[in-house]
């Protein structure tokens, strides 16, 4: 991590704090939520805010400010961070067998996802890889 004190003392360097509040508009919030494939309800629960807050942000009735603005800015830049905010535990192999192709199920159970690059549902593959690596699945509602 960079030492702000040392960096400020160097000639030719200037520090700037990003104005995330001007970036996190109502359209930004809705696009981020859709990018994360979440309903307003799930998005609100994961962020620890009310569903009404998300609704007001997306309508433009309330601006996104402070720490919320910074968090949304970072989640947009690094969307994988959302995976650290919620998880569900369990064995989903029977659900995968029921809902997805035999080819996907075979790949899932044999841990051979490398052969499966052309599958069009990247979210399912990511979740199955997460399960394989961590024995955990993320909720995507």
CSV table of C-alpha atoms in Angstrom, one decimal, residues 14 27 84 127:
chain,number,residue,atom,x,y,z
A,14,UNK,CA,-0.2,15.2,-6.7
A,27,UNK,CA,-28.4,5.3,-14.3
A,84,UNK,CA,-17.3,-11.5,-0.7
A,127,UNK,CA,-20.6,-20.3,-9.5
